[in-house]
Short mmCIF file of C-alpha atoms and ligand atoms in Angstrom, two decimals:
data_model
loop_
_atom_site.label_atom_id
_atom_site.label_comp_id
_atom_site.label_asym_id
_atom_site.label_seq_id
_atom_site.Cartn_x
_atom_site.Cartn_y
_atom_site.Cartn_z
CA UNK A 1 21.44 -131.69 -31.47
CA UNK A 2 25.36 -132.48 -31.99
CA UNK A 3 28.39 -131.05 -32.52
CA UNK A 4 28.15 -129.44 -36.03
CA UNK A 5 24.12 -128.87 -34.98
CA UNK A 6 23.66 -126.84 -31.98
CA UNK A 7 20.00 -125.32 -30.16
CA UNK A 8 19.24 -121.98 -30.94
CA UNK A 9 20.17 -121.15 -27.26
CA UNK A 10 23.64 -122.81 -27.89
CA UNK A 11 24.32 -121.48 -30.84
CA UNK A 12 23.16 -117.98 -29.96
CA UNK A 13 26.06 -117.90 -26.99
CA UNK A 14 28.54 -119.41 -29.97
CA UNK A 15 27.66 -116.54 -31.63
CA UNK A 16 29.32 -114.43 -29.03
CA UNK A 17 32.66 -116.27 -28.92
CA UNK A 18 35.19 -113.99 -31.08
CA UNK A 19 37.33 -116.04 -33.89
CA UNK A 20 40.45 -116.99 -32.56
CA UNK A 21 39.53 -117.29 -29.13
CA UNK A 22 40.41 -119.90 -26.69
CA UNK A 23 37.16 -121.03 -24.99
CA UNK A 24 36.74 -122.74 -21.67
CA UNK A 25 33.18 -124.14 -21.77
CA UNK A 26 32.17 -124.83 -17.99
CA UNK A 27 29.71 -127.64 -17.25
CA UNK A 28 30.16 -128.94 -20.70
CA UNK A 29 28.27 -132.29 -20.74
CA UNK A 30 28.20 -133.27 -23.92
CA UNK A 31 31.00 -130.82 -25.52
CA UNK A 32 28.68 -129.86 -27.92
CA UNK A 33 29.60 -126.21 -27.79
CA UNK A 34 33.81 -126.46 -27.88
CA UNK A 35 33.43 -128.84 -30.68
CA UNK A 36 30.83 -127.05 -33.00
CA UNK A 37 33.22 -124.04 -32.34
CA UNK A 38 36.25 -125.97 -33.32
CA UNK A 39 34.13 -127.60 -36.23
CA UNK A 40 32.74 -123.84 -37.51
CA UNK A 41 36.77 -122.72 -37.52
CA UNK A 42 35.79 -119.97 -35.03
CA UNK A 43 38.36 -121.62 -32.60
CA UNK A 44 40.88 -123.62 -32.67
CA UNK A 45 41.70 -124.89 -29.25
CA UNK A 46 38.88 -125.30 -26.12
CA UNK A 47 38.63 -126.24 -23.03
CA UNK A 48 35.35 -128.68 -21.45
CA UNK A 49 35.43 -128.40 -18.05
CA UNK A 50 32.71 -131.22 -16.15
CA UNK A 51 32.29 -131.94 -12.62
CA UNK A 52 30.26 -135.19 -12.93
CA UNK A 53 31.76 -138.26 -13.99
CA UNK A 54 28.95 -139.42 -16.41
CA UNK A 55 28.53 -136.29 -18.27
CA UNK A 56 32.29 -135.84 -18.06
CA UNK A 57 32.89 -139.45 -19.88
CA UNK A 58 30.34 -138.32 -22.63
CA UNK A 59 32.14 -135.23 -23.68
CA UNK A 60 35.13 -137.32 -23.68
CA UNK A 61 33.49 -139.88 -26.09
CA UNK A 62 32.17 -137.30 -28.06
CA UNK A 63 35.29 -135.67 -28.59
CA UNK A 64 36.99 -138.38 -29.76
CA UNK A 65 34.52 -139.57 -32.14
CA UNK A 66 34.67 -136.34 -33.94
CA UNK A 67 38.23 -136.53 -33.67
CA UNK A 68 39.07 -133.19 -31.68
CA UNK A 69 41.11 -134.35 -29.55
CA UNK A 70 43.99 -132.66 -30.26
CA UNK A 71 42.02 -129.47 -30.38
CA UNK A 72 39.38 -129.87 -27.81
CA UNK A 73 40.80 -130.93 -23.70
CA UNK A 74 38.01 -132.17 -21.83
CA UNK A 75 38.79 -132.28 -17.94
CA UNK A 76 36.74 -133.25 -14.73
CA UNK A 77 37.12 -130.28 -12.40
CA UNK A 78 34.91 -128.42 -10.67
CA UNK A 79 33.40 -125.12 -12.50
CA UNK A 80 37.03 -122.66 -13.62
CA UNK A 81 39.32 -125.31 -12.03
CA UNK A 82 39.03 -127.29 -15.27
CA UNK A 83 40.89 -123.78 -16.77
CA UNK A 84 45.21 -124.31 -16.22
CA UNK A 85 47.70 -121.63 -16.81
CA UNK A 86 49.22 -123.33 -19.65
CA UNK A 87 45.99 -122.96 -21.92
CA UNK A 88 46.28 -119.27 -22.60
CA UNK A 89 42.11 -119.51 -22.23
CA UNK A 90 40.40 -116.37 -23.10
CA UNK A 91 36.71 -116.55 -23.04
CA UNK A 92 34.37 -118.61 -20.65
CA UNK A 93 30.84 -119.84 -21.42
CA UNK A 94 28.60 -120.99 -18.51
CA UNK A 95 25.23 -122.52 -20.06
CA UNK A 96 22.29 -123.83 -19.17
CA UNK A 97 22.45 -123.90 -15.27
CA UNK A 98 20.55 -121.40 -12.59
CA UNK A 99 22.28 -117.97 -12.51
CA UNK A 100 23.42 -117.77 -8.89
CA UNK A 101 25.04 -121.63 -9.59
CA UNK A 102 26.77 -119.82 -12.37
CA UNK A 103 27.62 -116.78 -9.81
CA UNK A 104 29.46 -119.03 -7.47
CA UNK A 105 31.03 -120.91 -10.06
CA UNK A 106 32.76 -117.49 -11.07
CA UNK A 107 33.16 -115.84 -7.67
CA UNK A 108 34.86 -119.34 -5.87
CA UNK A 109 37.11 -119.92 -8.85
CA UNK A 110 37.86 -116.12 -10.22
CA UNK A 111 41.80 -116.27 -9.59
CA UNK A 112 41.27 -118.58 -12.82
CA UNK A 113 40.15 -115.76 -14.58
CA UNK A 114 43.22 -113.79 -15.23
CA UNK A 115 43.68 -113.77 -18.57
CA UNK A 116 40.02 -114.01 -19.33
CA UNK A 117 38.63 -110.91 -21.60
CA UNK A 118 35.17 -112.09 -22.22
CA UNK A 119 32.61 -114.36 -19.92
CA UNK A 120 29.06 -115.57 -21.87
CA UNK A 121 26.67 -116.77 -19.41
CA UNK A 122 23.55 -118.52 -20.18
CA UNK A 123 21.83 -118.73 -17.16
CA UNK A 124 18.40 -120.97 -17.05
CA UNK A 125 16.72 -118.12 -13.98
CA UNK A 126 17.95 -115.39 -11.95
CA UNK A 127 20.31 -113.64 -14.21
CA UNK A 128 20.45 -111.22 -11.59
CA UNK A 129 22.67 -113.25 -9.89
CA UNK A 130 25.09 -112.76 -12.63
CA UNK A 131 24.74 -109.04 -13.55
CA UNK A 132 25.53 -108.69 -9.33
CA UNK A 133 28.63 -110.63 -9.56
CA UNK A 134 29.22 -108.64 -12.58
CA UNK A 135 29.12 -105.20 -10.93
CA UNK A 136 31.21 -106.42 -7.52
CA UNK A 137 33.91 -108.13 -9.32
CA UNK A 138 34.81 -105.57 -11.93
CA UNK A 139 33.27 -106.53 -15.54
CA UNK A 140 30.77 -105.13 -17.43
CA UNK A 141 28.17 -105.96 -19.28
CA UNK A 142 29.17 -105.88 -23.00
CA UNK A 143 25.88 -107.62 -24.28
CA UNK A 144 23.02 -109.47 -23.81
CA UNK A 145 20.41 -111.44 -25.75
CA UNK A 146 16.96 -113.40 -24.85
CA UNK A 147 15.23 -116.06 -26.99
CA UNK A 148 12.70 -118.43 -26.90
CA UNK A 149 13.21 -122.53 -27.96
CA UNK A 150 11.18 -125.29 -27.18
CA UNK A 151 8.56 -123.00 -25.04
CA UNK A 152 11.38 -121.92 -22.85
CA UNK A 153 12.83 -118.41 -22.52
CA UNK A 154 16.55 -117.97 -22.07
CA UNK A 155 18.62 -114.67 -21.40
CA UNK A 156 22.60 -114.67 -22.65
CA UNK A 157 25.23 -112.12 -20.86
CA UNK A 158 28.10 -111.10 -22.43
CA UNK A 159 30.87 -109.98 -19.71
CA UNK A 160 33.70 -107.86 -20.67
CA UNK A 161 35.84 -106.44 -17.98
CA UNK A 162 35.46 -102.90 -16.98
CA UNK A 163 33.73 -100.77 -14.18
CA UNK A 164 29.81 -99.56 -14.58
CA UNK A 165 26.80 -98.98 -12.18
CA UNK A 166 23.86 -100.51 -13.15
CA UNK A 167 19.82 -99.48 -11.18
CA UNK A 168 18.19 -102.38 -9.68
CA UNK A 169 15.63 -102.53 -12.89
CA UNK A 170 18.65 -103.26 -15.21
CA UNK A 171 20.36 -105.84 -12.75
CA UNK A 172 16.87 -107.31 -13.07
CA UNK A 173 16.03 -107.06 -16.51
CA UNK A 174 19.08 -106.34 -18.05
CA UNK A 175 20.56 -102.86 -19.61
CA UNK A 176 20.14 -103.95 -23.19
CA UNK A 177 17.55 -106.04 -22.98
CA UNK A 178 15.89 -103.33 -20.97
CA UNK A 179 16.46 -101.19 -24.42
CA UNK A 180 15.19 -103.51 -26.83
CA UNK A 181 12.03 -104.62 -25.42
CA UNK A 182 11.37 -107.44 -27.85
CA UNK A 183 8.36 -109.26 -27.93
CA UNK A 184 10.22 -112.38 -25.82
CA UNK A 185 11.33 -110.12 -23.08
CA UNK A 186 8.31 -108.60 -23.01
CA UNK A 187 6.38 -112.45 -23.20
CA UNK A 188 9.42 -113.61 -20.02
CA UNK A 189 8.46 -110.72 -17.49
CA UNK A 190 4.52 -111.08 -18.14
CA UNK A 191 4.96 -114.51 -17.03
CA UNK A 192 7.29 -113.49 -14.06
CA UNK A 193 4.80 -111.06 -12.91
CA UNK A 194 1.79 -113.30 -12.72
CA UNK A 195 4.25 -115.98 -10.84
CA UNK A 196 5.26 -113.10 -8.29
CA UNK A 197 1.78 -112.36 -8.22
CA UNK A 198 0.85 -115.87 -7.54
CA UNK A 199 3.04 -116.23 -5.14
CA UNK A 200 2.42 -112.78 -3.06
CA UNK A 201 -1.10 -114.29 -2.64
CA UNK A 202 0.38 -117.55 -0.84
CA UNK A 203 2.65 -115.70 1.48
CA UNK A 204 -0.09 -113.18 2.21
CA UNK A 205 -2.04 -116.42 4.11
CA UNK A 206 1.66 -117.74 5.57
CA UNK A 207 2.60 -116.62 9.09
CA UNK A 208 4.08 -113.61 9.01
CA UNK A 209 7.88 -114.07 10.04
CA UNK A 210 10.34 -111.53 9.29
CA UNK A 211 11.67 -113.89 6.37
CA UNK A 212 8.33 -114.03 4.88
CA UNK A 213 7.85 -110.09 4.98
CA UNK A 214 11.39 -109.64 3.43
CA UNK A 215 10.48 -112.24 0.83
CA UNK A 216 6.82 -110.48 0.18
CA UNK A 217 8.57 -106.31 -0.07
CA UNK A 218 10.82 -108.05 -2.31
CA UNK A 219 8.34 -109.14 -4.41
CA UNK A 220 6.18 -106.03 -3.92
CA UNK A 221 9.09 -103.86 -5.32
CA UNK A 222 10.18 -106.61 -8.51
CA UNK A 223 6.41 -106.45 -9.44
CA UNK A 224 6.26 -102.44 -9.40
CA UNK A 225 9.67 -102.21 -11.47
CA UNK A 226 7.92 -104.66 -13.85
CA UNK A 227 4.79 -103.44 -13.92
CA UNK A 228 6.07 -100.09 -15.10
CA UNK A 229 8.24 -101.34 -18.08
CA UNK A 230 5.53 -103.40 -19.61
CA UNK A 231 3.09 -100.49 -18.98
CA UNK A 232 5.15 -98.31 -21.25
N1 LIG B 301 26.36 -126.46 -20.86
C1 LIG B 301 25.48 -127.48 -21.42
C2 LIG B 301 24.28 -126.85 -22.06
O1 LIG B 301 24.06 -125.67 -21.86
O2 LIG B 301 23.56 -127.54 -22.77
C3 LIG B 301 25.05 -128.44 -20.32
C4 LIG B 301 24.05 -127.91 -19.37
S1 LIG B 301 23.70 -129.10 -18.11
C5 LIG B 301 22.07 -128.69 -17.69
C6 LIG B 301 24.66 -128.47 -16.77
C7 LIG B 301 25.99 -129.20 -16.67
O3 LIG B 301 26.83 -128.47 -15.79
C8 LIG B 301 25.82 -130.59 -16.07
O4 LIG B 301 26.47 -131.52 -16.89
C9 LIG B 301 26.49 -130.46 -14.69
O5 LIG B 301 27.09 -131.65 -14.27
C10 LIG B 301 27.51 -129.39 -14.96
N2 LIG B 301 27.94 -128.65 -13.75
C11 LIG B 301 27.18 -128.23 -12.72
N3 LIG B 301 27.95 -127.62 -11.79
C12 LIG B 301 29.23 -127.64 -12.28
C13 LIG B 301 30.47 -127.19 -11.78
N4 LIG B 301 30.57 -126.58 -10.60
N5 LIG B 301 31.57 -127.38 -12.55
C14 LIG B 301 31.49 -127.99 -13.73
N6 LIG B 301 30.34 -128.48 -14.25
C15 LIG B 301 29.21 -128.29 -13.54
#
């Protein structure tokens, strides 16, 4: 992979970014996805935020040596805190981390949201953690899409802002993907139901603590919801 040759899971949450935004790209090791939007012409000026030094350093190498630097502002801040006033950002993209990381990322720096329109998430697991924050904070989901790369399954969630209610099957699944069924989501929450199933069978020998039962009715009611939509 580099900048003007992204993963399929990269380039599917490019594909979301609108031409002519301004893109803050949290946790943004390599700047792969601000420059390959720069390079493509769908933007023309990006943030890449980075919390860790190392990873920081190589989006700042990498942005020079494609000379973007002009175009492309790499900062080490932690998650939105890389996003100032000044740079008139628009659209976020969070990739490649565990949904509720990418949760508290949003909810502990959302006053740097203001002029956001559009959020794309690419959470790793528990998306659910995103379409939550979603629904409490006032945005919408717009999109979504699921793919598979490498053996790995990934889910993407467009953000817009707006108010909606959403049952607990869509916060799990997701509304659209819900819709589409494809043969991915369909392959992700077979696997997710033998895990939960696996894993009901080890807490049913554990002691049984009030944490434990919480943790097994959880389960119980994820593998019903599931179990119905790949039944029909
Ligand atoms: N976004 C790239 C991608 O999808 O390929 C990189 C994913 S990498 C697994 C996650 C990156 O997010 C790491 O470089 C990590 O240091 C960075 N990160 C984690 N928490 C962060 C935070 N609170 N603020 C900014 N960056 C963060």
């Amino acid at each position: 992979m580099n900048t003007e040759r992204l993963s399929t899971r990269l380039a599917t949450v490019a594909s979301f970014v609108e031409t002519g935004a301004v893109v803050a790209d949290i946790g943004s090791d390599h700047a792969y996805l601000p420059c390959f939007l720069v390079h493509n012409g769908t933007v023309q000026k990006a943030v890449a935020g980075e919390v860790v030094k190392g990873p920081y350093e190589s989006a700042v190498r990498n942005v020079r040596r494609e000379g973007l630097s002009s175009a492309v502002t790499v900062r080490l801040a932690n998650g939105l805190f890389a996003i100032e006033e000044g740079d008139a950002v628009d659209t976020v993209t969070i990739a490649g981390m565990g949904g509720p990381l990418i949760a508290t990322i949003l909810e502990s720096g959302k006053n740097r949201l203001r002029g956001v329109k559009r959020i794309i998430a690419q959470p790793n697991i528990y998306a659910k953690a995103i379409r939550e924050w979603a629904v409490a904070n006032d945005w919408i989901i717009y999109n979504e899409a699921i793919l598979k790369e490498d053996g790995k399954i990934y889910e993407i969630i467009v953000l817009e802002r707006g108010t909606a209610t959403y049952d607990e099957l869509q916060l799990l699944v997701g509304p659209f993907l819900l819709q589409s069924k494809s043969a991915v989501f369909l392959e992700k929450w077979e696997r997710e139901l033998s895990e939960w199933q696996r894993v009901l069978s080890s807490l049913q020998q554990a002691e049984q603590t009030e944490a434990i039962q919480a943790r097994k009715q959880e389960l119980l009611t994820h593998i019903d919801f599931v179990g119905k939509v790949l039944a029909t």
